Coordinates of C-alpha atoms in Angstrom, one line a residue:
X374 CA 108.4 181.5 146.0
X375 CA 106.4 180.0 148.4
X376 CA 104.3 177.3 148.2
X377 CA 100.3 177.6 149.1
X378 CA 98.4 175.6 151.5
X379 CA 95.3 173.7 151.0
X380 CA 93.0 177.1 152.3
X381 CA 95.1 179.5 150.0
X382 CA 94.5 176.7 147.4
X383 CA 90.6 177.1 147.9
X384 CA 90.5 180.5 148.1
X385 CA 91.7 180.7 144.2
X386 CA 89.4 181.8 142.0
X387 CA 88.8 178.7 139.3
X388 CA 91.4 176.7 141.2
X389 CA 91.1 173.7 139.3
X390 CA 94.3 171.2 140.0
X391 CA 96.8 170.8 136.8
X392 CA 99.7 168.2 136.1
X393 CA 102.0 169.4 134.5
X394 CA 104.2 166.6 134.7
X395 CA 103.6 164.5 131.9
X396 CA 101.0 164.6 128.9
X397 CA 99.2 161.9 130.9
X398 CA 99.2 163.7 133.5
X399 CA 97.8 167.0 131.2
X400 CA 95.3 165.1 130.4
X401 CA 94.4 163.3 133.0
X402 CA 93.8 166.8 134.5
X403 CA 91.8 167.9 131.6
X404 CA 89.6 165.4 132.1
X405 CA 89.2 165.8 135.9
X406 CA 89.1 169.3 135.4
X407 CA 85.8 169.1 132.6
X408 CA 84.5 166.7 134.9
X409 CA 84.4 169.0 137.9
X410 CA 82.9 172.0 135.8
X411 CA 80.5 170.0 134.6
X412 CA 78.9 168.8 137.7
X413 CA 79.3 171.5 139.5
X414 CA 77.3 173.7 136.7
X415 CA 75.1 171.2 136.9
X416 CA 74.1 171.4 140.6
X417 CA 74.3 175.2 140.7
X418 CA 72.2 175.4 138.0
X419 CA 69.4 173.1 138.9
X420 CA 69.1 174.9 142.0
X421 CA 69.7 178.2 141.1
X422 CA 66.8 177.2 138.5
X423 CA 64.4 176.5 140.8
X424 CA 65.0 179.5 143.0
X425 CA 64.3 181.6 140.0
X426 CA 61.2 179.8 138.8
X427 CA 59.9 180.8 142.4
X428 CA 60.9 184.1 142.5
X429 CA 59.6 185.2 139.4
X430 CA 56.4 182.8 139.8
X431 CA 55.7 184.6 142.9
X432 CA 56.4 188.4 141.4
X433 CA 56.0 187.7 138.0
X434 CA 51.7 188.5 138.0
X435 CA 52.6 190.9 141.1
X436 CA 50.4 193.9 138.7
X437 CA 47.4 192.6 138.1
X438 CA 47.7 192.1 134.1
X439 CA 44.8 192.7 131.8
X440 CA 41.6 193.0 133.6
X441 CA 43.4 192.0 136.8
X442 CA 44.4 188.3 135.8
X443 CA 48.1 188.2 136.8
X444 CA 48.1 184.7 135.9
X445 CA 49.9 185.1 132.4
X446 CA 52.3 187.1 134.2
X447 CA 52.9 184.5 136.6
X448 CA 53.7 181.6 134.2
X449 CA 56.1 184.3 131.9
X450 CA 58.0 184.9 135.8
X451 CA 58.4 181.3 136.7
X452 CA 59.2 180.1 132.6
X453 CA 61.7 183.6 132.6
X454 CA 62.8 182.9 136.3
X455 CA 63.1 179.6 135.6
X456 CA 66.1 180.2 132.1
X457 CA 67.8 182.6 134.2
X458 CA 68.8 181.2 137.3
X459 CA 69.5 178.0 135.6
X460 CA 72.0 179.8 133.3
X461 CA 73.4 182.1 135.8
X462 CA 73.7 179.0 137.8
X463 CA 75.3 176.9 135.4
X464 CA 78.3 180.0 135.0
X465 CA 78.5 180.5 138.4
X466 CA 78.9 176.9 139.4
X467 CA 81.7 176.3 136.7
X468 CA 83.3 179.1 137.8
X469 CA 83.5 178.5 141.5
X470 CA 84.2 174.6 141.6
X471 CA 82.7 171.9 143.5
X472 CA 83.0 172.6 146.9
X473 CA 81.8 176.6 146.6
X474 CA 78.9 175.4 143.9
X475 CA 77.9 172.6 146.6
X476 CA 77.8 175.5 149.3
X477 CA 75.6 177.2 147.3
X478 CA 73.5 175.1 146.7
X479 CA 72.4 173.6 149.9
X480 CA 71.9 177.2 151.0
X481 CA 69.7 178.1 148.0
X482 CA 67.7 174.7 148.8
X483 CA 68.1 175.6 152.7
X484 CA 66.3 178.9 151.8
X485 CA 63.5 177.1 149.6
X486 CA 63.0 174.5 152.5
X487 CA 62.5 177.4 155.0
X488 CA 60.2 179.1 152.6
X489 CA 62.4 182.3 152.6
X490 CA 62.6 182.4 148.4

């Protein structure tokens, strides 16, 4: 068996680093690990959060609503826009790591910047 370099290493789904070592070590990793997921759902899913309240603030009223006021359909898109791409961001970010989350994340903002959301 073959040992994996650091790209292989990356290109792991959920490739978290374990010690198996020791039960410091375990836990050392545990805690390392639960810190990684956290902040990397964190990012993810502030951004991914934001892009959604766009979206759906921009498309949400996109039919008019009663007696043409899309306005109430506007606020339900960016609140509903808003819940599910900061959920869907949260799982995505703990699930890819830091470094993907981070990638993700400056091209989400990248995108809102550019005004292409």
């Amino acid at each position: 068996m073959r040992e994996l370099n650091l790209v292989e290493m990356e290109d792991v789904s959920g490739a978290y680093s374990w010690n198996w070592g020791t039960a410091g070590g375990v836990v050392s990793s545990l805690v390392k690990n639960t810190a990684e997921a956290v902040a990397s759902a964190t990012n993810l899913a502030v951004t991914a959060g934001w892009e959604g309240a766009i979206i759906g603030g921009k498309h949400g009223g996109s039919n008019g609503g009663i007696l043409g006021f899309g306005i109430i359909g506007n606020l339900v898109g960016v609140i509903g826009g808003g819940i599910y791409g900061t959920v869907g961001g949260a799982v995505q970010g703990a699930l890819l790591g830091w470094d993907k989350a981070s990638q993700k994340s400056d091209a989400i903002l990248k995108s809102i910047l550019d005004g292409n959301t």
